Coordinates of C-alpha atoms in Angstrom, one line a residue:
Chain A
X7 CA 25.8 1.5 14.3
X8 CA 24.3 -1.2 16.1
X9 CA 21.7 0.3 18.9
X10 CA 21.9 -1.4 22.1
X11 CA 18.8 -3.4 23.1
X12 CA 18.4 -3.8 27.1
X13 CA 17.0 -7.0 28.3
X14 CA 13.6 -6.0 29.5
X15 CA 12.5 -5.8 25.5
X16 CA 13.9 -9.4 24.9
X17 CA 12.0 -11.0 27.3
X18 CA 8.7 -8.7 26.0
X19 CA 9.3 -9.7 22.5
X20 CA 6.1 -11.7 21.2
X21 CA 5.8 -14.8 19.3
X22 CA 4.6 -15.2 15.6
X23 CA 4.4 -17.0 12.6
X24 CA 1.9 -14.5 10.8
X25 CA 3.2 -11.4 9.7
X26 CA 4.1 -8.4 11.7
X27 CA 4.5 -4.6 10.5
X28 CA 7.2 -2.8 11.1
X29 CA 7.5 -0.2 12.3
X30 CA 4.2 -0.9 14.1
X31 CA 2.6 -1.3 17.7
X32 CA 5.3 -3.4 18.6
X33 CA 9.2 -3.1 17.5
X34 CA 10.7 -6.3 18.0
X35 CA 9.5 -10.2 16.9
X36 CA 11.1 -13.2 18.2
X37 CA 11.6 -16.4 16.7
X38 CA 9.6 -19.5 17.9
X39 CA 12.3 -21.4 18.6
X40 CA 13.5 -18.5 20.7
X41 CA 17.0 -18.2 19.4
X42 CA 16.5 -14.8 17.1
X43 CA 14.9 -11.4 17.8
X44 CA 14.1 -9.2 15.4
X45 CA 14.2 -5.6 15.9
X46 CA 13.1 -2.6 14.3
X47 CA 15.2 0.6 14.4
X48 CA 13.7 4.1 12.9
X49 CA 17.1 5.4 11.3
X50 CA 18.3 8.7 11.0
X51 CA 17.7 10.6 7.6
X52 CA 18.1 13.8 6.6
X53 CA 14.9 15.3 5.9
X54 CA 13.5 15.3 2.6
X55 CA 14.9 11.9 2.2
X56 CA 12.9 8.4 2.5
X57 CA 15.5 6.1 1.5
X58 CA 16.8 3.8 4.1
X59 CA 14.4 5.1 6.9
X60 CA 14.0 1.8 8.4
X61 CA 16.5 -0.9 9.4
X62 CA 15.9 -4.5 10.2
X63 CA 18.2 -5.9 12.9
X64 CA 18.7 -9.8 13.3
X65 CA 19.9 -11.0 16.9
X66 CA 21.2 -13.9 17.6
X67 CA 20.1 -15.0 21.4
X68 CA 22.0 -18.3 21.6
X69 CA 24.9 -17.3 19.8
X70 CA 25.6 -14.1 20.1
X71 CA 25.8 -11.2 17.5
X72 CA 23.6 -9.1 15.5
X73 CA 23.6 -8.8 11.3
X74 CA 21.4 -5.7 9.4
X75 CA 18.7 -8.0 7.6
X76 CA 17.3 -5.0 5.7
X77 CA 17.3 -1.2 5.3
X78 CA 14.1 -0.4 3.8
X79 CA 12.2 2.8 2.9
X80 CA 8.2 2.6 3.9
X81 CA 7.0 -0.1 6.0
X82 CA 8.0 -4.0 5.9
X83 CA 6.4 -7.6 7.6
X84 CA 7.9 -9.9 8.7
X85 CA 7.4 -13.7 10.0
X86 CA 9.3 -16.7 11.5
X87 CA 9.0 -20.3 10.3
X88 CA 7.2 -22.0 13.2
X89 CA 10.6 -24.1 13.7
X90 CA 12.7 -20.8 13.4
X91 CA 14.9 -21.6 10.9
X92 CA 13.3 -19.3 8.0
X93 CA 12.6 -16.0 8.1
X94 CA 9.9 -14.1 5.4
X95 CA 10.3 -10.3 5.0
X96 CA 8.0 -8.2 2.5
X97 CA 9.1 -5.1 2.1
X98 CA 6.4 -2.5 0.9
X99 CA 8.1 0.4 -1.5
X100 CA 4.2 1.7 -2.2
X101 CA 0.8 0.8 -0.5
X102 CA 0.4 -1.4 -3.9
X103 CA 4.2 -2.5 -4.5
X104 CA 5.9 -5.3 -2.6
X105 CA 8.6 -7.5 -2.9
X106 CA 9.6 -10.9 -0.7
X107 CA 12.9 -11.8 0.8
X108 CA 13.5 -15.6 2.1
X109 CA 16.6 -16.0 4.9
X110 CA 17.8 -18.8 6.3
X111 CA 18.6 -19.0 9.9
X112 CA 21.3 -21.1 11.0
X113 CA 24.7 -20.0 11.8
X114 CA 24.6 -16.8 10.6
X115 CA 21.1 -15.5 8.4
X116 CA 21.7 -16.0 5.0
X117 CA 19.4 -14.8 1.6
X118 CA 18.0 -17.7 0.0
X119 CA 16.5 -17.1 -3.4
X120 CA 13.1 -17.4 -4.4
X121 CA 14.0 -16.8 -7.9
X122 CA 12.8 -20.8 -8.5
X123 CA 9.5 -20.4 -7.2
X124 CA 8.4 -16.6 -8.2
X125 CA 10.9 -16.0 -10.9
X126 CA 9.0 -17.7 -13.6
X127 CA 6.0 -16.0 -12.4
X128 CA 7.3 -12.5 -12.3
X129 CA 8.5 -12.8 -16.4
X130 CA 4.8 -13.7 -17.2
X131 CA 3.6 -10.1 -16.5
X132 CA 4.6 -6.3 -17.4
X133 CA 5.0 -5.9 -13.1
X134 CA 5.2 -7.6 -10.2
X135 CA 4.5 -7.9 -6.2
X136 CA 4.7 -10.6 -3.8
X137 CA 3.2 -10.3 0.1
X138 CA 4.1 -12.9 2.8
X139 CA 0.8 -14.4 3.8
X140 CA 2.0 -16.5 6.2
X141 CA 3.5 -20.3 7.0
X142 CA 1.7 -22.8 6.6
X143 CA 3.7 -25.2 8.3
X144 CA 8.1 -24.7 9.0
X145 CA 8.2 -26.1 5.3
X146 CA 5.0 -24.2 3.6
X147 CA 4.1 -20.3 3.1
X148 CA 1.5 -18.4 1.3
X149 CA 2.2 -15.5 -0.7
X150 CA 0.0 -13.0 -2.4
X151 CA 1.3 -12.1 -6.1
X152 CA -0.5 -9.1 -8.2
X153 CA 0.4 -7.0 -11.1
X154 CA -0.7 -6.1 -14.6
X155 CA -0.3 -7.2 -17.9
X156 CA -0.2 -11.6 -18.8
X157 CA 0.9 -12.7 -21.8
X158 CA -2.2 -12.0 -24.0
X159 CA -4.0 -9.1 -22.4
X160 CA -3.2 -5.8 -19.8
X161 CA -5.6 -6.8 -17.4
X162 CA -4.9 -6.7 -13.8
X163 CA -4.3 -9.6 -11.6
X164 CA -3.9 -10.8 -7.8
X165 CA -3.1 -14.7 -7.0
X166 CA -2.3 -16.6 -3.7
X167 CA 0.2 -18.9 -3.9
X168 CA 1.3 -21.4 -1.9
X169 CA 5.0 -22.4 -1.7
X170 CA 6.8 -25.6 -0.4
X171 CA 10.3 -24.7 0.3
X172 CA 11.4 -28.6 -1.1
X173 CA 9.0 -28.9 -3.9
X174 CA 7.1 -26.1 -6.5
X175 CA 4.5 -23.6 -5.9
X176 CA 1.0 -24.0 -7.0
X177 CA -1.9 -21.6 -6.8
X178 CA -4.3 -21.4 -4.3
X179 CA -7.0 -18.4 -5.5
X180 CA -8.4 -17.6 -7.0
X181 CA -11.1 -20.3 -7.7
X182 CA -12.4 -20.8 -10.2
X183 CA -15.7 -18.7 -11.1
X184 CA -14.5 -15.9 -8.4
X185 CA -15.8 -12.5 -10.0
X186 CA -14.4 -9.6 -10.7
X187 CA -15.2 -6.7 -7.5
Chain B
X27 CA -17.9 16.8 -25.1
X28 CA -16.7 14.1 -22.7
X29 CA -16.8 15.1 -19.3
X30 CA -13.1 15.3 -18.0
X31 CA -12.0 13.0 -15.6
X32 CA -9.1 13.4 -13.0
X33 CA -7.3 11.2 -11.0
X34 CA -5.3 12.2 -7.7
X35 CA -3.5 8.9 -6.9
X36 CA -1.9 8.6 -3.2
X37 CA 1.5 8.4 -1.2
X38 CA 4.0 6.9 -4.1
X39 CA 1.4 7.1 -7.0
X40 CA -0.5 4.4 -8.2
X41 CA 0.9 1.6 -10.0
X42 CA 0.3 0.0 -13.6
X43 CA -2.3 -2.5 -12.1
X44 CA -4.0 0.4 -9.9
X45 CA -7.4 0.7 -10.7
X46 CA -6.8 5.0 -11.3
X47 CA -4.2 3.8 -13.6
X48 CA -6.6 1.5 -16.0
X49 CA -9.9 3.4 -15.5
X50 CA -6.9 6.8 -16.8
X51 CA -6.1 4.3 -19.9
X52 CA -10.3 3.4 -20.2
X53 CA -12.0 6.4 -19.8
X54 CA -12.2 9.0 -22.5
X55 CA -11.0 12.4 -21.2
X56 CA -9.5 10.8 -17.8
X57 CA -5.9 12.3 -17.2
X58 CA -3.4 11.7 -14.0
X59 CA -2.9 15.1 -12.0
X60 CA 1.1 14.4 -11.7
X61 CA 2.5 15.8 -8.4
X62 CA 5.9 17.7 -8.1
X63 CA 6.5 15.0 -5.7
X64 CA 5.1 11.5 -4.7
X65 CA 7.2 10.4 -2.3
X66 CA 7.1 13.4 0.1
X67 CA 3.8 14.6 -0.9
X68 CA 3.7 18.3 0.3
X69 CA -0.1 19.5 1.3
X70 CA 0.7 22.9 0.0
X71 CA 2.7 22.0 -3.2
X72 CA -0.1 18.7 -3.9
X73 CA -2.9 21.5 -3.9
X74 CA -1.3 24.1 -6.0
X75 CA -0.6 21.2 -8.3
X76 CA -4.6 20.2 -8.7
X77 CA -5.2 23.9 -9.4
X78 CA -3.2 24.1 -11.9
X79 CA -4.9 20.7 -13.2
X80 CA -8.1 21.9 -13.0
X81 CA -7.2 25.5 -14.8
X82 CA -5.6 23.6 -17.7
X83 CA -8.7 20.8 -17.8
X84 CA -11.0 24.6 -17.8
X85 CA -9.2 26.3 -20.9
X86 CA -9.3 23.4 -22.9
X87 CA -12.9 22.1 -22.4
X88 CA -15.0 24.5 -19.9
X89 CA -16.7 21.8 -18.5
X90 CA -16.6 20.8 -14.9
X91 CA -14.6 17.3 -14.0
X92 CA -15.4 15.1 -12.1
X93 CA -12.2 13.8 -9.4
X94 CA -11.1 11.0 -8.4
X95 CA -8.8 10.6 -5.5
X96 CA -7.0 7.4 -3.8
X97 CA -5.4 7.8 -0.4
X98 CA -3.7 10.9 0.0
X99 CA -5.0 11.9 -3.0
X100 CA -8.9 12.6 -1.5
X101 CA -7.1 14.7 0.9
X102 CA -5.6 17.0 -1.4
X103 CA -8.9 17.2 -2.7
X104 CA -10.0 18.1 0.5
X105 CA -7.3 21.0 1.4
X106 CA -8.0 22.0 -2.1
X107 CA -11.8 22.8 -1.9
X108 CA -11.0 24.7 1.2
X109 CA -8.6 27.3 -0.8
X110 CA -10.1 27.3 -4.2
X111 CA -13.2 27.4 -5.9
X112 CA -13.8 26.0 -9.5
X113 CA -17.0 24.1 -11.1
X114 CA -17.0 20.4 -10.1
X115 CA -19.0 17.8 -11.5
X116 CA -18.3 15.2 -8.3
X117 CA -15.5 13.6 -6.8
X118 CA -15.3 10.0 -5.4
X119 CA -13.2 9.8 -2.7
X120 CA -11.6 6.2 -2.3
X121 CA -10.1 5.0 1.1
X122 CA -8.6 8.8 2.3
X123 CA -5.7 7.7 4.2
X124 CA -6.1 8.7 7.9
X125 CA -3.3 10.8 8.9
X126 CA -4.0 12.1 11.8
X127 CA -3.8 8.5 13.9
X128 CA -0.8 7.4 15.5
X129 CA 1.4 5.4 13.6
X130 CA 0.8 7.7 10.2
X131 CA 4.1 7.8 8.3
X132 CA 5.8 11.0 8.6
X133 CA 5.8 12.2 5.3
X134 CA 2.1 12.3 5.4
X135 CA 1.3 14.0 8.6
X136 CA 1.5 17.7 6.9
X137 CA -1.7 16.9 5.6
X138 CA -3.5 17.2 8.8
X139 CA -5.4 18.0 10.4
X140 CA -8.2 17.6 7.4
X141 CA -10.3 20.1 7.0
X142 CA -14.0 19.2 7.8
X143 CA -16.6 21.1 6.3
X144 CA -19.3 20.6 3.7
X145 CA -17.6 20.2 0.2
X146 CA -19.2 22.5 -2.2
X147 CA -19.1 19.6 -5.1
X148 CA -21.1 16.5 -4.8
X149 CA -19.2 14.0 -3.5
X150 CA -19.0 10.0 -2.3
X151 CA -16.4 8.1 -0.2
X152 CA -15.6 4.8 -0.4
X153 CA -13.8 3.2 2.5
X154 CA -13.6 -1.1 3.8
X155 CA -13.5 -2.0 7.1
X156 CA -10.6 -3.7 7.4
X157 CA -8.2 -0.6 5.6
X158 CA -5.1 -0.5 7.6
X159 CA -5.0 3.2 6.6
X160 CA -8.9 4.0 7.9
X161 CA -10.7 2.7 10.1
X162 CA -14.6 2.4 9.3
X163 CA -15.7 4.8 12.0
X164 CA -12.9 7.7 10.5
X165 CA -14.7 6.8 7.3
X166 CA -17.9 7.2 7.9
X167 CA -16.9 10.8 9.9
X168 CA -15.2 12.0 7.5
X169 CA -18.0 11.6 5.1
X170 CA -20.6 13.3 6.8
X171 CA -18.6 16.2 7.8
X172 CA -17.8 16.6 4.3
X173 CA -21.7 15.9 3.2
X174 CA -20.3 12.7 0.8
X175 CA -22.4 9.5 0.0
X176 CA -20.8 6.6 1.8
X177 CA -19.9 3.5 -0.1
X178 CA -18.6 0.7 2.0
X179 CA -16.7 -2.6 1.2
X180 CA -16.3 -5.1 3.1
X181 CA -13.4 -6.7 3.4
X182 CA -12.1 -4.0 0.2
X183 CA -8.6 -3.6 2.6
X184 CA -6.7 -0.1 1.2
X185 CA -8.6 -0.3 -2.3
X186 CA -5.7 -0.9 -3.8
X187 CA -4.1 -3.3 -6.4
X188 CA -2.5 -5.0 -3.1
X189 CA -6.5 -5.6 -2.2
X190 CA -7.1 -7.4 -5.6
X191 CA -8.5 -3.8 -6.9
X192 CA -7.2 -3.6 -10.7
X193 CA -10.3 -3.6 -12.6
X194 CA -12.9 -2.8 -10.7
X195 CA -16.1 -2.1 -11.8
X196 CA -18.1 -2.0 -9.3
X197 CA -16.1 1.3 -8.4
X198 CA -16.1 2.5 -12.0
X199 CA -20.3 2.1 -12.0
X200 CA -19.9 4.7 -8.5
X201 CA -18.0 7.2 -11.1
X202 CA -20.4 7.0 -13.7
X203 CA -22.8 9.2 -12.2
X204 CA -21.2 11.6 -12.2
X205 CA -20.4 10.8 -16.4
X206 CA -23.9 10.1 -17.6

């Protein structure tokens, strides 16, 4: 079910293009643009049970209606493209284990794959997560990609990659000669 | 006789990239304490899992061990050395989650309040100042009341593979005192 959100929270609900926790000191986002609000809702579980504990809600101001973005079990962030029309979720299963998801806002949100930019990436190593970083620009975002295990050696890893939602994705650290901590 | 090594990984256990996880597949004698459950990690059932641990890592080599906790995992430590009492050759204590601030997930908050008293065991925590989980000053208290060394790293975030901590041996060179 749906929760009812009065009006007073709308008009409270900040602006950002970095990434916001949820759940967190604030429980709704809205987008730049103004025409979505995002809203976090602590669902109901029985106890002894983490799955689903969370729910992302999508409203539409402008339009009218409200679609479940994500049910989630831990903690996600999220971010609007500074034009609105792109939303960036990561949702944390473990304090070390992440994974992205991409929706595009125009009539109704819709899941865009990333499978073009991060799927080649992912089959390179033995296991993967991907952070939102943040937008660069309403065409741009940075995400942070570790895991363990390349194609020649089980080492760890952690890159920062930079993603143009019309072109490829190229690395951005680390530079070169950056040591090990 | 290498001197055994046990790791307590946090909330959802440590990942293949973890640092606990490739210092367990490194170090000679190093073994993960495997909880009855990581994603509601009971205080009570966490610590009676560790004693068990440590009993086992006694029969079969009578030498103390040295810990190593992420997270969570420091604070099962913790609760531990306030019921039990067992040789231990030192425990490093890595970014203990802080769950008695507002905003700690609710599977977590049975572990508070954590106890505060001299550990009986030398002892060093290692905390950034930019954890999400800690904040420096909870660090630093928690160390002293529990009479640990105090490592800090900047910038170090949760210690975690998320932080860029897979290898890491500048955190490995902290447990080898305790392995000389």
């Amino acid at each position: 079910m749906i929760p009812f959100l009065p009006p007073p929270q709308i008009e409270e609900a900040p602006f950002a293009s970095a990434p916001r926790p949820f759940p967190g000191p604030g429980e709704t986002l809205r987008s730049p643009d103004g025409r979505w609000l995002l809203v976090h809702v602590a669902a109901q579980q029985p106890e002894g049970q983490l799955k689903g504990a969370h729910l992302l809600l999508l409203m539409d101001l402008k339009g009218g209606g409200t679609s479940r973005l994500l049910s989630y079990n831990r903690h996600a962030d999220a971010c609007f493209s500074p034009d609105g029309r792109h939303l960036l979720v990561t949702d944390w299963s473990a304090a070390d284990a992440a994974s992205v998801r991409l929706y595009r806002l125009e009539g109704t949100p819709v899941r865009a794959s990333l499978e073009r930019w991060i799927g080649p990436l992912q089959r390179q190593a033995k296991s993967s997560s991907f952070q939102v970083l943040g937008w660069q620009d309403s065409k741009t975002f940075r995400l942070q990609w570790w895991g363990y295990g390349g194609e020649a050696e089980a080492k760890s890893f952690r890159k920062g990659l930079e993603v143009r939602l019309d072109d490829g994705v190229k690395e951005v650290y680390p530079r070169e000669g950056e040591a090990a901590r | 006789m290498s001197v055994p090594v046990l790791m307590i990984p946090g909330w959802q256990n440590s990942g293949p990239g973890h640092w606990q996880s490739l210092w367990e597949s490194q170090i000679r004698g190093a073994l993960r304490v495997e909880m009855p459950n990581w994603d509601f990690p009971h205080r009570e059932n966490w610590v009676d899992a560790l004693e068990d641990a440590l009993g086992s890592s006694w029969r079969e080599t009578e030498t103390p061990p040295v810990l190593v906790g992420h997270s969570v995992g420091c604070l099962a430590i913790v609760h531990w050395a306030a019921s039990f009492q067992r040789p231990i050759a030192g425990a490093l204590l890595v970014a203990p989650a802080d769950v008695e601030r507002p905003g700690c997930p609710e599977p977590l908050r049975n572990f508070a309040p954590v106890p505060r008293f001299r550990l009986p065991f030398p002892s060093r925590v290692v905390a950034a100042d930019d954890d999400a989980f800690l904040s420096e000053a909870t660090a630093r208290g928690l160390a002293a009341s529990w009479g640990s060394a105090f490592t800090l790293v900047p910038g170090g975030g949760h210690l975690n593979a998320a932080s860029g901590y897979g290898e890491w041996p500048a955190g490995e060179a902290l447990l080898q005192e305790w392995l000389r």
